[in-house]
Protein backbone atom coordinates (compact mmCIF):
# COMPACT_ATOMS: atom_id res chain seq x y z
CA UNK A 1 0.00 0.00 0.00
CA UNK A 2 1.27 3.48 -0.75
CA UNK A 3 2.53 5.59 2.14
CA UNK A 4 2.20 9.36 2.10
CA UNK A 5 4.48 11.82 3.84
CA UNK A 6 3.49 15.42 4.44
CA UNK A 7 5.67 18.25 5.65
CA UNK A 8 4.40 21.56 6.92
CA UNK A 9 7.45 23.68 7.55
CA UNK A 10 8.64 27.16 8.21
CA UNK A 11 12.16 27.70 6.91
CA UNK A 12 14.41 29.88 9.08
CA UNK A 13 17.63 29.63 7.04
CA UNK A 14 17.03 29.52 3.28
CA UNK A 15 20.66 28.79 2.38
CA UNK A 16 20.81 25.74 4.64
CA UNK A 17 17.41 24.60 3.41
CA UNK A 18 18.77 24.56 -0.14
CA UNK A 19 21.44 22.13 1.10
CA UNK A 20 18.70 19.98 2.60
CA UNK A 21 16.72 19.93 -0.65
CA UNK A 22 19.84 19.07 -2.66
CA UNK A 23 20.48 16.03 -0.47
CA UNK A 24 16.98 14.88 0.44
CA UNK A 25 15.38 15.06 -3.00
CA UNK A 26 17.64 12.60 -4.83
CA UNK A 27 17.79 10.32 -1.79
CA UNK A 28 13.99 10.15 -1.49
CA UNK A 29 13.77 9.27 -5.18
CA UNK A 30 16.32 6.50 -4.63
CA UNK A 31 13.92 4.97 -2.10
CA UNK A 32 11.01 5.13 -4.53
CA UNK A 33 9.40 8.42 -3.46
CA UNK A 34 7.35 10.49 -5.85
CA UNK A 35 6.83 14.19 -5.14
CA UNK A 36 3.13 15.04 -5.38
CA UNK A 37 3.64 18.70 -4.49
CA UNK A 38 6.45 20.79 -3.09
CA UNK A 39 6.52 24.44 -2.35
CA UNK A 40 3.62 25.61 -4.47
CA UNK A 41 1.53 28.47 -3.04
CA UNK A 42 -1.09 27.32 -0.55
CA UNK A 43 -4.65 28.57 -0.68
CA UNK A 44 -6.22 28.33 2.76
CA UNK A 45 -9.90 27.41 2.55
CA UNK A 46 -10.53 27.20 6.30
CA UNK A 47 -8.56 27.77 9.45
CA UNK A 48 -5.67 30.07 10.20
CA UNK A 49 -3.46 31.46 7.45
CA UNK A 50 -0.38 29.38 6.73
CA UNK A 51 2.60 30.88 4.93
CA UNK A 52 5.08 28.02 5.27
CA UNK A 53 6.03 25.28 2.85
CA UNK A 54 3.93 22.22 2.08
CA UNK A 55 5.54 19.09 0.65
CA UNK A 56 3.71 15.82 -0.05
CA UNK A 57 5.49 12.64 -1.15
CA UNK A 58 4.21 9.19 -2.01
CA UNK A 59 6.34 6.13 -1.23
CA UNK A 60 5.45 2.74 -2.71
CA UNK A 61 4.97 1.26 0.78
CA UNK A 62 5.75 1.78 4.47
CA UNK A 63 8.98 -0.22 4.29
CA UNK A 64 10.38 2.05 1.57
CA UNK A 65 9.63 5.11 3.71
CA UNK A 66 11.05 3.54 6.87
CA UNK A 67 14.19 2.50 5.01
CA UNK A 68 14.62 6.07 3.75
CA UNK A 69 13.84 7.81 7.05
CA UNK A 70 16.04 5.50 9.14
CA UNK A 71 18.93 5.30 6.68
CA UNK A 72 22.44 6.36 7.60
CA UNK A 73 22.41 8.45 4.41
CA UNK A 74 19.43 10.52 5.57
CA UNK A 75 20.61 11.14 9.17
CA UNK A 76 22.95 14.07 8.39
CA UNK A 77 20.47 15.51 5.86
CA UNK A 78 17.65 15.29 8.41
CA UNK A 79 19.85 17.18 10.89
CA UNK A 80 20.14 20.04 8.37
CA UNK A 81 16.34 20.23 8.03
CA UNK A 82 15.85 20.16 11.77
CA UNK A 83 18.38 22.98 12.25
CA UNK A 84 17.07 25.28 9.51
CA UNK A 85 13.29 24.86 9.84
CA UNK A 86 10.40 24.15 12.15
CA UNK A 87 8.55 21.16 10.76
CA UNK A 88 5.50 19.01 11.20
CA UNK A 89 6.46 15.75 9.48
CA UNK A 90 3.56 13.31 9.09
CA UNK A 91 3.22 9.83 7.60
CA UNK A 92 0.05 7.96 6.74
CA UNK A 93 -0.57 4.71 4.87
CA UNK A 94 -3.25 4.28 2.24
CA UNK A 95 -6.24 2.32 3.49
CA UNK A 96 -6.98 0.33 0.35
């Protein structure tokens, strides 16, 4: 079953975030991820305004996501994201 990952993030250091994107993007693709959206303007329909970034990825299954997220390759890249942004990082599996 597909697994979806959603980031809501506020970037505090744009230069460092570019380093994160340069490392995380190709690595996520290596683990089978497909970007569904990343960084496009958000139109709030309800709730409080949100001006941060929204990124949604689809992984082929939970194992592929877990392998990516827990990999030694991602650990230093994840540390960059954690240092340069405030994030809500969510994962959900498809129900079908």
